[in-house]
C-alpha cells in the first residue's frame, strides 16, 4: 500500500537526515556502515566531512552545533569507530551539545558473538549519551531517527547514539515523516512557574548586593534568550558574571560585565560572588570550577536558579527559589512581571555595591608585565584579540593554561563564537571543533587557540582541514610544558615537574608544511603583531608557533578547596597551603 | 555497600531509607539505565525489583529502596526522571502511606528438635513450607523487610542454609494511584 514509502534502511536514514534539515555530517567509513555510505554517495543534499579520527568527528560536530544552534551529526562504523567516538560524546554530554551520532553495528544475528569489529555500543555509550537506540527492526528505524533528533535538541541538549546493524541498513522498510513522530514520554518543561517567577522578581528588586551568574544555558536557549538577558540586566543595572561556557551571552565589553567567574575568574567577580546578597543563576550549574569550597560558597546570599534540567536544582548548592524552564521563556516572563510592577532597584544600595566592585576592579587581577625579550602568553592572546576583534571571528581552544588565558584576555561580545571544552576538559577539542565551525561558516575567521601539548592530541585533523579547504588558524601558545599541570606541580607539589615537560616536540612550522599548510613562528614580543597579520593574510590553514615564557602561571587563581575570597593573585602572593582534603580535589 | 555519597553541603546527617517507584517503558536496557544511574553517581541501592506490569502498553515498574539525605534522594528522583524511557517517579516514603512487601524463600536443613522448632516459628510468622524432605524445608514468607529479617535471624540456629529474597515491592494505600 505505502510502497512509495518503502526503501532500504540506509535510505531511510538519509531521508530522515534530510527531513531533519541536516546539510552536513562528520564521519569515517568502515565495514558496518558501507550501505549507509553507499546511500550517501547517491545524495548531494548532504555534505560529508571525512575526518581522520572518530573522536574528531564528534568534536567537529560539536563545533558545528555550538556555532549554529543546530544539532551536529556524526557517522562512524562499529567497534573502534564507536569506541573512538566515546570521548566526544562524553564531552558533548558534559557541555550540553546536541549531537546525533550514528554508529554501524554488526548484523543482528551476529550481535553477542564477538564478531569482527563488534562492540556493545549502546552499553558503552549509555553513560555518555542522553539516550541511545539499537535499531533491530527496519520498521522502527524512521521513528528512532526522528526521536533521536527530538531528544538531542529538546530540553537540555545532549548527544544521542543510534546504533544501526548492517542487515537493518540493507533491509526494506517503511519511512515515516518527522511530523508523524512524537516522543511517547519526553516533554521538557519550557515555561517557568509564574508564582516562582513573581517571587524571584520581588527578590531581585529588593536586593542590595545582587549578581547575575549566567552560563551556557543562556546560549543553548538561543538568540532570543541572549537578547532578553541583555535587556533584563540593563533594566536592573546589576553586575553580571559568566561561567566559561556562558561567555559571549552578554557582551564582554559592557561595563556591567565583571568577567568570568571561578577558578581563574577575576578578583572582582569572585569577590562579588562571595559577598553578594542575591545570586541570580541563569542557566549555569554550580560547577566545582565555579563554586570553589562549597561550605564557603557565597555564604550570605539568597539564590535564584533558572534551569531547564530539574536535576541541576539543589544538586550542589541549596536554592531558595528554583525556576525550572527554558531560560528564554523564563526571562520573558520575568521582564513582563518586572515591568508590570514598575520595579526600581534600591539606588543607594546599588551605588554602594558598584563602588565596592570598582575598588576590587582596581586590583586589576589580570595584569602581567611584558618585557622586551620573551613573549608573555597573555600578551600574544591580547594582541590576537586586538587584531581580530572587528572581524567575524570564532575562537576554539584546547584545554589548559592557554584556554584560561583565552577566556580571560579575549573578549566575546556575541554568543556562539566561543567554543571550548568546559565540563570534560578534553585536550584535542579545539582543532576539530574549529573545523566544524569553519564548515558551518565558510567565510568566518576561525582560530584555535591551542597549547603545544593539546594540539598534538588531534593534529591529524589538519589533513581534514586541507582536504575540505577549511582555512582554520592554529595559534599555538608554546611553552614547552603541559602548562596547567606544571603550574599545579609548582604551586602544590613542590615544583616536582613529573612528566610535564613537552619533550621531543615537532617543529610546528615544518609540520604545517608537511600537511601543505602555512607554518609561522614568533619568538620576540615585537614580532607578535606581524605574525598575526601574516596569519590573517594567508589563504589556507595556518599554524602559528608562538614561543612564550615557559614558566608563566595563570593567575588569578582560586586553588581547589579554596573559597572565592581566598584568591591567589601571583606566585609571590603567598604560598599555597593545601590540606590533604583539598589536594584530593581536582 | 557504602553508606552515603559524599556531599559537600549536607553531610552524613539525616540519611534515610526511601522506597521509590519508577514506571518505565519495558524496553531493552532500561534496567541497565536505572542501575547505571545509581552506580555512576554513587547512590546506594538497598534493593531493586523489576517486572512488567502492563503488557498492552509495555510498561514495567521498578521499585528501588535507596539510602540518602533529603538532598541526595531529591537528586535520585530528578536524575531518574531525566532518563528518557521513564514515565513517572514516585517517592512512596514521602508521598505515601504505602504498602511495602517483600517475599523470601528460606531453606533450613535440620532434624529432630530443631526441625520441629523451625516449623513452630514458621507458623508464628505465617510462613509456609513450600518444599519439604526428611531433613529440609523451604519456607515462603511475605511481609515487611523487618519481619523477614527477624524470621531469618530466628532460623539461623535452626539449620538455615540458603536465602533468596525478592526485594521490596510497594504501592500507595487507598484509592490514589501510585
XYZ file of C-alpha atoms in Angstrom:
764
model
C 0.000 0.000 0.000
C 2.517 2.597 1.039
C 5.042 1.176 -1.356
C 6.317 4.633 -2.263
C 7.440 4.918 1.344
C 9.275 1.611 1.224
C 13.033 1.861 0.999
C 16.177 0.335 2.453
C 17.257 1.108 5.983
C 20.195 3.117 4.665
C 17.846 5.202 2.506
C 15.545 5.708 5.492
C 18.488 7.094 7.484
C 19.489 9.506 4.732
C 15.879 10.574 4.160
C 15.407 11.167 7.873
C 18.584 13.291 7.978
C 17.401 15.374 5.025
C 13.934 15.805 6.550
C 15.555 16.903 9.791
C 17.346 19.671 7.913
C 20.808 18.135 8.102
C 23.165 19.509 5.470
C 26.492 18.214 6.736
C 27.722 15.149 8.590
C 31.126 14.361 10.022
C 32.236 10.793 9.668
C 34.563 7.975 8.860
C 33.544 4.900 6.854
C 34.003 1.243 7.725
C 32.586 -2.219 7.084
C 29.452 -1.898 9.178
C 28.346 1.385 7.578
C 29.036 0.562 3.947
C 25.328 0.531 2.985
C 24.955 3.992 4.560
C 27.959 5.358 2.706
C 26.564 3.827 -0.444
C 23.259 5.655 0.058
C 25.141 8.840 0.868
C 27.051 8.505 -2.411
C 23.813 8.921 -4.323
C 22.655 12.040 -2.485
C 24.008 15.508 -2.969
C 21.869 17.105 -0.291
C 24.243 16.127 2.480
C 27.881 17.100 2.590
C 30.177 14.592 4.251
C 33.306 15.791 6.003
C 35.811 12.979 6.211
C 37.799 13.261 9.428
C 40.966 11.391 10.367
C 39.772 10.019 13.724
C 36.253 9.453 15.051
C 36.825 11.497 18.198
C 37.445 14.455 15.925
C 34.204 13.749 14.060
C 32.261 14.320 17.266
C 34.221 17.439 18.247
C 33.747 18.824 14.733
C 30.018 18.161 15.038
C 30.129 19.962 18.396
C 31.807 22.927 16.736
C 29.153 22.930 14.066
C 26.351 22.631 16.628
C 27.593 25.259 19.063
C 28.284 27.817 16.376
C 24.938 27.341 14.606
C 22.493 26.204 17.302
C 21.621 23.212 15.106
C 22.360 19.591 16.011
C 25.662 18.152 14.794
C 25.560 14.790 13.061
C 28.230 12.087 13.175
C 28.510 8.839 11.223
C 31.022 6.198 12.298
C 31.455 2.494 11.924
C 31.014 -0.259 14.512
C 33.552 -1.349 17.120
C 36.565 1.002 17.102
C 34.578 3.645 15.221
C 32.084 3.770 18.054
C 34.599 3.493 20.896
C 36.713 6.278 19.396
C 33.626 8.492 19.457
C 33.106 7.995 23.200
C 35.328 10.899 24.334
C 33.499 13.273 22.003
C 30.117 12.043 23.190
C 31.093 12.481 26.828
C 32.346 15.973 26.025
C 29.020 16.824 24.387
C 27.100 15.424 27.344
C 29.046 17.500 29.862
C 28.679 20.683 27.815
C 25.063 20.049 26.697
C 25.732 19.998 22.949
C 23.103 18.431 20.655
C 24.778 15.601 18.722
C 23.184 12.771 16.776
C 25.794 10.043 16.376
C 25.018 7.182 14.020
C 27.113 4.089 14.602
C 27.311 0.991 12.453
C 26.787 -2.336 14.138
C 27.354 -5.921 13.083
C 24.310 -7.706 11.647
C 21.635 -8.528 14.223
C 22.261 -12.286 14.064
C 25.931 -11.673 14.903
C 25.297 -9.408 17.915
C 26.753 -11.008 21.026
C 29.024 -13.381 19.123
C 32.213 -11.287 19.392
C 32.074 -10.704 15.649
C 34.734 -8.663 13.831
C 34.538 -5.002 14.887
C 31.691 -5.731 17.269
C 31.328 -3.684 20.443
C 28.368 -3.286 22.786
C 27.883 0.275 21.607
C 24.609 1.001 23.405
C 26.127 -0.494 26.557
C 29.322 1.541 26.267
C 27.574 4.799 25.359
C 24.708 4.548 27.841
C 26.569 6.643 30.366
C 27.776 9.239 27.866
C 24.557 9.966 25.972
C 21.179 11.439 26.849
C 19.685 8.335 25.284
C 20.605 5.701 22.755
C 18.846 3.254 20.457
C 19.823 -0.080 18.970
C 17.511 -0.434 15.989
C 16.868 -4.113 15.344
C 13.840 -3.762 13.059
C 13.959 -1.622 9.930
C 10.360 -0.565 10.543
C 11.404 1.108 13.817
C 14.219 2.964 12.081
C 12.468 6.143 10.917
C 10.825 6.608 14.306
C 14.109 6.092 16.155
C 15.901 8.543 13.862
C 13.327 11.275 14.439
C 13.184 10.561 18.165
C 16.950 10.890 18.243
C 16.668 14.478 16.974
C 13.839 15.256 19.392
C 15.852 14.033 22.363
C 19.199 15.532 21.280
C 17.779 19.026 20.776
C 14.922 19.104 23.296
C 15.235 20.397 26.855
C 18.851 20.437 27.948
C 20.558 19.404 24.712
C 22.956 16.489 24.568
C 24.364 13.667 22.497
C 22.411 10.583 21.406
C 23.532 7.431 19.614
C 21.572 5.409 17.085
C 23.221 2.023 16.592
C 22.464 0.560 13.163
C 23.102 -3.130 12.462
C 24.273 -3.748 8.916
C 21.354 -6.025 7.999
C 18.900 -3.327 9.140
C 20.611 -0.858 6.797
C 20.045 -3.289 3.935
C 16.512 -4.451 4.782
C 13.485 -2.746 3.223
C 11.043 -0.947 5.439
C 8.606 1.927 5.676
C 9.587 5.550 6.093
C 7.724 7.895 8.440
C 7.793 11.679 8.081
C 9.107 13.632 11.096
C 5.756 15.256 11.787
C 4.224 11.837 12.282
C 6.609 11.048 15.107
C 6.019 12.278 18.624
C 8.005 11.021 21.535
C 5.979 8.962 23.995
C 7.298 10.498 27.176
C 9.942 13.124 26.506
C 8.364 16.543 27.203
C 10.767 19.041 28.739
C 9.076 21.861 30.587
C 9.704 25.215 28.897
C 7.571 27.695 30.827
C 8.625 28.509 34.374
C 6.208 28.515 37.288
C 4.708 32.006 37.395
C 4.436 32.212 41.186
C 8.158 31.435 41.489
C 8.952 33.984 38.812
C 6.981 36.649 40.717
C 8.756 35.751 43.936
C 12.112 35.923 42.149
C 11.348 39.339 40.674
C 10.419 40.676 44.134
C 13.742 39.428 45.450
C 15.624 40.901 42.504
C 14.008 44.293 43.069
C 14.743 44.246 46.786
C 18.367 43.107 46.564
C 21.152 45.295 47.934
C 24.136 43.425 46.506
C 22.781 41.454 43.547
C 24.739 39.494 40.976
C 23.704 37.737 37.777
C 25.595 34.469 37.353
C 24.979 33.191 33.841
C 26.028 30.070 31.977
C 25.870 28.041 28.804
C 22.124 27.525 29.242
C 21.532 31.077 28.015
C 23.356 30.360 24.759
C 21.665 26.973 24.365
C 18.295 28.639 24.760
C 19.016 30.676 21.637
C 19.461 34.240 20.385
C 16.114 35.291 21.870
C 17.256 34.354 25.350
C 20.565 36.149 24.841
C 18.733 39.350 23.904
C 16.316 39.025 26.831
C 19.207 38.523 29.230
C 20.919 41.657 27.958
C 17.655 43.601 28.222
C 16.921 42.426 31.752
C 20.445 43.004 33.050
C 20.414 46.548 31.637
C 16.946 47.207 33.091
C 18.219 46.348 36.544
C 21.662 47.918 36.262
C 23.074 44.954 38.196
C 26.511 43.423 37.711
C 26.765 40.228 35.722
C 29.326 37.453 35.554
C 29.530 34.371 33.394
C 30.861 30.857 33.515
C 33.404 29.680 30.961
C 30.594 28.156 28.906
C 28.438 31.260 29.011
C 30.999 33.749 27.637
C 29.506 35.830 24.849
C 25.925 35.620 26.088
C 26.404 39.118 27.498
C 28.822 41.499 25.776
C 32.210 41.334 27.482
C 32.839 44.969 26.570
C 29.778 46.168 28.511
C 30.502 47.985 31.759
C 28.058 45.858 33.742
C 30.015 42.721 32.825
C 32.519 41.770 35.503
C 34.267 38.954 33.642
C 34.470 35.226 34.060
C 33.861 33.674 37.459
C 35.580 30.703 39.050
C 38.991 29.146 39.481
C 40.620 31.607 37.054
C 37.974 34.273 37.273
C 38.760 37.900 38.019
C 39.060 39.084 41.573
C 36.104 41.458 41.310
C 33.910 38.660 40.008
C 34.801 36.106 42.615
C 34.671 38.618 45.458
C 31.256 39.741 44.225
C 30.165 36.109 44.098
C 31.270 35.719 47.703
C 29.747 38.932 49.035
C 26.506 39.240 47.074
C 23.180 39.071 48.888
C 21.283 37.754 45.869
C 22.622 35.414 43.226
C 20.552 35.097 40.073
C 21.763 31.949 38.353
C 20.608 31.890 34.754
C 21.428 28.609 33.023
C 24.558 27.711 34.961
C 25.102 24.620 37.071
C 27.356 25.429 40.067
C 30.283 23.519 38.637
C 33.104 22.910 41.117
C 35.375 25.125 38.989
C 32.923 27.932 39.722
C 31.976 27.330 43.348
C 35.317 26.501 44.941
C 34.907 25.328 48.515
C 31.208 24.660 48.956
C 30.872 25.423 52.651
C 32.297 28.892 51.974
C 30.397 29.479 48.735
C 28.585 32.799 48.740
C 27.516 32.327 52.344
C 25.322 35.414 52.683
C 23.230 35.189 49.559
C 19.776 34.049 48.611
C 19.867 32.085 45.409
C 17.550 32.018 42.420
C 18.253 29.294 39.881
C 16.761 29.138 36.371
C 17.469 25.811 34.677
C 15.674 23.594 32.200
C 17.082 20.499 33.871
C 15.332 19.772 37.203
C 18.294 17.667 38.315
C 20.504 20.769 38.284
C 18.427 22.293 41.068
C 19.805 21.617 44.573
C 22.377 19.238 43.112
C 25.315 21.063 44.632
C 24.079 24.278 46.205
C 20.736 24.634 48.024
C 18.447 27.019 46.149
C 15.906 29.437 47.635
C 13.835 29.987 44.510
C 14.207 27.360 41.795
C 12.602 28.049 38.419
C 12.509 25.050 36.096
C 12.151 26.088 32.488
C 13.826 27.365 29.378
C 15.902 30.490 30.019
C 14.256 32.404 27.164
C 10.713 31.636 28.305
C 11.503 32.406 31.948
C 13.308 35.684 31.210
C 10.436 36.809 29.027
C 8.019 36.284 31.911
C 10.413 37.876 34.388
C 10.693 41.005 32.296
C 6.895 41.191 31.978
C 6.473 40.924 35.733
C 9.297 43.410 36.316
C 7.702 45.970 34.007
C 4.135 45.426 35.194
C 5.028 46.404 38.748
C 7.381 49.266 37.857
C 10.143 47.789 39.944
C 13.017 50.058 40.826
C 16.185 48.763 42.380
C 17.443 50.363 45.569
C 19.632 53.075 44.032
C 21.683 53.835 47.150
C 22.445 50.220 47.858
C 23.303 49.609 44.235
C 25.679 52.549 44.148
C 27.470 51.278 47.236
C 27.694 47.815 45.686
C 29.119 49.168 42.449
C 31.666 51.313 44.238
C 32.794 48.252 46.169
C 33.119 46.370 42.871
C 35.100 49.223 41.387
C 37.532 49.014 44.283
C 38.052 45.326 43.519
C 38.353 46.084 39.828
C 41.203 48.456 40.597
C 43.274 45.474 41.741
C 43.478 44.651 38.017
C 43.921 40.968 38.638
C 44.705 40.034 35.028
C 47.742 42.295 34.834
C 51.078 40.957 33.674
C 54.330 42.514 32.614
C 55.544 42.215 29.058
C 59.318 42.745 28.813
C 61.280 43.017 25.545
C 62.784 39.570 25.395
C 60.208 36.826 25.912
C 56.584 36.767 24.773
C 54.066 36.543 27.575
C 51.212 34.230 26.618
C 48.666 36.783 27.812
C 50.215 39.378 25.526
C 50.005 37.096 22.491
C 46.312 36.465 23.115
C 45.599 40.112 23.822
C 47.246 41.130 20.555
C 45.314 38.426 18.741
C 42.120 39.905 20.195
C 43.003 43.455 19.225
C 43.883 42.483 15.663
C 40.874 40.249 15.037
C 38.025 41.666 17.117
C 36.498 43.629 14.247
C 36.087 40.535 12.110
C 33.532 37.761 12.262
C 35.777 35.635 14.451
C 35.189 32.308 16.174
C 37.608 31.117 18.833
C 38.027 27.494 19.865
C 40.552 26.220 22.378
C 42.212 23.118 23.611
C 42.492 22.601 27.367
C 44.927 24.092 29.835
C 46.589 27.430 30.586
C 46.090 28.762 27.065
C 42.359 28.051 27.409
C 42.099 30.080 30.596
C 44.211 32.909 29.173
C 41.972 32.953 26.121
C 38.893 33.132 28.352
C 40.486 35.951 30.352
C 42.028 38.053 27.603
C 39.864 37.539 24.543
C 36.616 39.497 24.799
C 33.452 37.892 23.499
C 30.599 40.202 22.638
C 28.461 37.664 20.799
C 27.158 34.212 21.706
C 28.131 31.035 19.791
C 31.545 32.495 18.922
C 33.482 30.891 21.770
C 33.886 27.127 21.792
C 35.782 25.327 24.472
C 35.632 22.031 26.304
C 34.390 23.161 29.691
C 32.949 20.198 31.524
C 35.083 17.329 30.347
C 38.218 19.373 29.670
C 39.152 17.447 26.551
C 42.605 18.147 25.171
C 42.374 17.810 21.404
C 38.973 19.515 21.213
C 39.976 22.767 19.587
C 41.198 21.821 16.120
C 38.312 19.524 15.162
C 35.837 21.961 16.735
C 37.353 24.736 14.605
C 36.874 22.544 11.550
C 33.190 22.108 12.414
C 32.787 25.870 12.855
C 34.515 26.608 9.567
C 32.273 24.129 7.735
C 29.224 25.977 9.061
C 30.712 29.446 8.479
C 32.965 29.220 5.432
C 33.730 32.946 5.329
C 34.389 33.466 9.011
C 37.768 33.665 10.694
C 38.159 30.565 12.870
C 41.084 30.379 15.269
C 42.037 27.538 17.574
C 43.999 28.989 20.462
C 45.988 25.907 21.413
C 48.797 24.631 23.572
C 51.698 22.691 22.139
C 50.700 19.607 24.132
C 46.947 19.644 23.420
C 47.328 20.294 19.729
C 49.199 17.023 19.313
C 46.169 15.085 20.513
C 44.261 15.646 17.272
C 46.843 17.223 14.973
C 45.967 14.677 12.263
C 42.851 16.775 11.588
C 44.974 19.346 9.816
C 44.708 16.898 6.952
C 40.894 17.131 7.159
C 41.134 20.916 7.022
C 43.373 20.696 3.951
C 41.140 18.221 2.146
C 37.978 20.242 2.661
C 39.657 23.623 2.156
C 38.847 24.873 5.635
C 41.247 27.724 6.407
C 41.376 27.286 10.196
C 44.179 29.046 12.054
C 46.052 27.302 14.857
C 47.544 29.769 17.298
C 49.775 27.615 19.466
C 50.843 29.075 22.783
C 54.028 27.041 23.035
C 55.629 26.999 26.478
C 57.117 23.530 26.087
C 55.220 22.293 29.128
C 51.829 20.846 29.829
C 51.453 24.211 31.426
C 48.446 23.840 33.679
C 49.665 20.587 35.154
C 53.122 22.107 35.579
C 51.529 25.110 37.313
C 49.801 22.832 39.817
C 53.027 20.919 40.336
C 54.801 24.207 41.028
C 52.169 25.507 43.400
C 51.058 22.327 45.116
C 53.614 19.598 44.586
C 56.871 21.314 45.464
C 57.905 22.098 41.904
C 58.475 18.456 41.040
C 57.666 18.532 37.341
C 56.774 14.912 36.903
C 56.288 14.092 33.198
C 55.056 17.550 32.230
C 57.918 18.696 30.009
C 56.927 18.605 26.335
C 59.871 16.518 25.203
C 60.720 15.870 21.543
C 58.301 18.469 20.178
C 57.827 18.547 16.433
C 58.938 21.607 14.504
C 55.456 23.097 14.092
C 56.445 25.142 11.054
C 57.673 22.071 9.223
C 54.698 20.113 10.491
C 52.345 22.649 8.927
C 54.288 22.460 5.707
C 54.181 18.662 5.733
C 50.388 18.920 5.698
C 50.519 21.524 2.944
C 49.549 24.334 5.327
C 51.431 27.510 6.208
C 53.755 27.443 9.198
C 54.890 30.557 11.084
C 56.911 31.049 14.225
C 57.342 34.033 16.509
C 59.787 34.391 19.399
C 60.021 38.119 20.122
C 57.276 40.294 21.578
C 57.949 42.917 18.915
C 57.101 40.446 16.153
C 53.768 39.260 17.502
C 51.605 41.737 15.579
C 53.448 40.950 12.405
C 52.965 37.228 12.632
C 49.261 37.632 13.399
C 48.876 39.802 10.323
C 50.695 37.203 8.232
C 48.406 34.517 9.624
C 45.347 36.568 8.696
C 46.668 37.220 5.213
C 47.416 33.554 4.474
C 44.736 31.757 2.495
C 44.540 28.208 3.831
C 45.140 26.662 7.234
C 47.996 28.157 9.242
C 49.936 27.058 12.276
C 51.487 29.882 14.275
C 54.014 28.623 16.781
C 54.082 31.314 19.455
C 57.108 30.601 21.606
C 56.230 32.033 25.014
C 57.599 32.342 28.533
C 57.980 28.777 29.776
C 57.096 29.286 33.409
C 54.316 31.850 33.261
C 51.399 30.911 35.523
C 47.747 31.569 35.017
C 46.508 33.993 37.669
C 44.418 34.932 39.486
C 43.649 31.511 40.823
C 41.287 30.121 43.364
C 43.036 26.868 44.254
C 40.717 23.909 44.524
C 39.411 23.653 48.036
C 39.658 27.419 48.477
C 36.866 29.967 48.657
C 36.155 32.925 46.390
C 37.689 35.346 48.863
C 40.896 33.281 49.052
C 42.216 34.080 45.581
C 45.894 33.857 44.801
C 46.943 36.812 42.662
C 50.505 35.856 41.790
C 53.157 33.281 42.601
C 54.714 35.745 45.054
C 51.368 36.481 46.656
C 51.502 33.692 49.202
C 52.490 30.092 49.364
C 49.501 27.970 48.626
C 48.880 25.692 51.515
C 46.729 22.799 50.555
C 45.146 20.483 53.058
C 45.128 16.765 52.336
C 41.401 17.036 51.743
C 41.767 19.846 49.214
C 44.659 18.109 47.465
C 42.328 15.226 46.758
C 40.040 17.592 44.870
C 40.770 18.095 41.239
C 27.500 -1.268 50.305
C 28.999 2.071 51.212
C 26.642 4.136 53.244
C 26.381 7.634 51.834
C 27.503 9.701 48.963
C 29.975 12.389 49.895
C 28.081 15.589 49.592
C 29.571 18.996 50.102
C 26.664 20.641 51.821
C 24.638 18.089 53.689
C 26.959 15.581 55.219
C 26.195 12.220 56.717
C 23.338 13.684 58.742
C 19.776 12.634 58.164
C 20.336 9.592 55.979
C 17.025 7.827 55.464
C 15.688 4.901 53.561
C 13.262 5.777 50.770
C 11.139 3.498 48.643
C 10.954 4.838 45.110
C 8.616 3.525 42.440
C 9.613 4.145 38.824
C 7.311 3.432 35.898
C 9.313 2.790 32.728
C 8.909 1.662 29.145
C 9.596 -2.052 29.039
C 12.435 -1.874 26.518
C 15.886 -3.403 26.226
C 18.409 -1.821 28.523
C 16.001 0.162 30.676
C 17.088 -1.650 33.847
C 20.731 -1.042 32.941
C 19.952 2.676 32.559
C 18.411 2.901 36.008
C 21.030 0.702 37.671
C 23.812 2.558 35.832
C 22.478 5.856 37.127
C 22.911 4.631 40.711
C 26.383 3.174 40.208
C 27.565 6.073 38.024
C 26.518 8.744 40.510
C 27.449 6.832 43.626
C 23.954 6.429 45.052
C 23.087 3.480 47.230
C 20.535 0.834 46.389
C 19.372 -1.443 49.170
C 17.017 -3.387 46.932
C 15.704 -3.225 43.403
C 12.873 -5.174 41.837
C 11.557 -5.022 38.321
C 8.874 -6.720 36.249
C 6.436 -5.885 33.504
C 3.138 -4.603 34.894
C 1.267 -3.593 31.731
C 1.706 -5.883 28.753
C -0.503 -3.828 26.449
C 1.356 -0.562 26.911
C 4.663 -2.320 27.541
C 5.312 -0.755 30.922
C 7.425 -2.085 33.759
C 7.604 -0.982 37.355
C 10.956 -0.699 39.085
C 10.843 -0.438 42.865
C 14.008 0.789 44.498
C 14.870 1.132 48.149
C 17.600 3.747 48.387
C 19.520 5.383 51.216
C 20.320 9.060 51.291
C 19.980 12.533 52.756
C 16.968 14.538 51.557
C 19.244 16.304 49.030
C 20.529 13.002 47.655
C 17.051 11.494 47.453
C 15.841 14.599 45.592
C 18.737 14.123 43.151
C 17.943 10.441 42.690
C 14.369 11.325 41.748
C 15.410 14.130 39.407
C 18.086 12.024 37.742
C 15.716 9.062 37.307
C 13.112 11.392 35.812
C 15.706 12.581 33.312
C 16.012 9.132 31.752
C 14.085 9.113 28.503
C 12.120 5.830 28.995
C 10.953 6.878 32.480
C 7.277 7.844 32.710
C 6.926 8.578 36.391
C 8.943 8.611 39.609
C 7.173 8.462 42.981
C 8.817 8.601 46.392
C 6.474 6.359 48.404
C 8.194 7.256 51.657
C 7.200 10.889 51.146
C 4.031 10.574 49.065
C 2.669 7.519 50.934
C 1.423 5.972 53.086
C 2.229 2.876 51.122
C 2.086 -0.869 51.497
C 5.566 -2.341 51.205
C 6.089 -6.070 50.906
C 8.894 -8.437 50.243
C 8.954 -12.192 49.725
C 11.689 -14.617 50.697
C 12.430 -18.308 50.304
C 14.375 -19.681 53.280
C 15.911 -23.160 53.304
C 16.716 -24.985 56.529
C 18.464 -28.337 56.807
C 17.978 -29.948 60.233
C 16.440 -32.866 62.063
C 14.892 -33.558 65.459
C 14.003 -30.730 67.802
C 15.491 -28.026 65.508
C 13.252 -29.186 62.672
C 10.150 -29.025 64.859
C 11.136 -25.634 66.254
C 11.571 -24.223 62.745
C 8.038 -25.296 61.891
C 6.700 -23.637 65.044
C 8.401 -20.356 64.261
C 7.248 -20.533 60.658
C 3.717 -20.864 61.993
C 4.082 -17.757 64.181
C 5.365 -15.775 61.164
C 2.732 -17.247 58.856
C 5.450 -18.642 56.631
C 4.502 -21.635 54.518
C 6.580 -24.700 53.883
C 6.607 -24.956 50.089
C 9.095 -27.800 49.885
C 9.950 -30.500 52.328
C 12.254 -33.505 52.534
C 13.150 -35.706 55.526
C 15.671 -33.235 56.769
C 14.908 -29.961 54.988
C 12.279 -27.270 54.430
C 11.899 -24.361 52.116
C 9.729 -21.686 53.757
C 7.982 -18.983 51.823
C 7.475 -15.802 53.811
C 5.906 -12.492 52.810
C 5.924 -9.246 54.739
C 7.864 -6.154 55.578
C 11.623 -6.214 55.276
C 11.891 -6.121 59.097
C 9.644 -9.124 59.509
C 11.675 -11.134 57.013
C 14.903 -10.059 58.702
C 13.665 -11.317 62.078
C 12.410 -14.577 60.616
C 15.814 -15.183 59.062
C 17.556 -14.380 62.353
C 15.409 -16.911 64.164
C 16.053 -19.561 61.532
C 19.826 -19.128 61.700
C 20.425 -21.519 64.645
C 17.819 -23.892 63.264
C 19.783 -25.075 60.249
C 19.367 -22.168 57.824
C 21.422 -22.823 54.708
C 20.106 -20.595 51.954
C 18.053 -17.417 51.398
C 16.510 -15.925 48.286
C 14.712 -12.550 48.597
C 12.736 -10.543 46.074
C 13.434 -7.064 47.376
C 10.624 -4.636 48.179
C 7.551 -4.055 46.033
C 5.225 -1.254 47.089
C 2.021 0.617 46.304
C 0.243 3.696 47.663
C -2.598 2.922 50.089
C -6.176 3.905 49.379
C -7.845 4.900 46.128
C -4.984 7.084 44.883
C -2.866 5.503 42.140
C 0.858 5.110 42.745
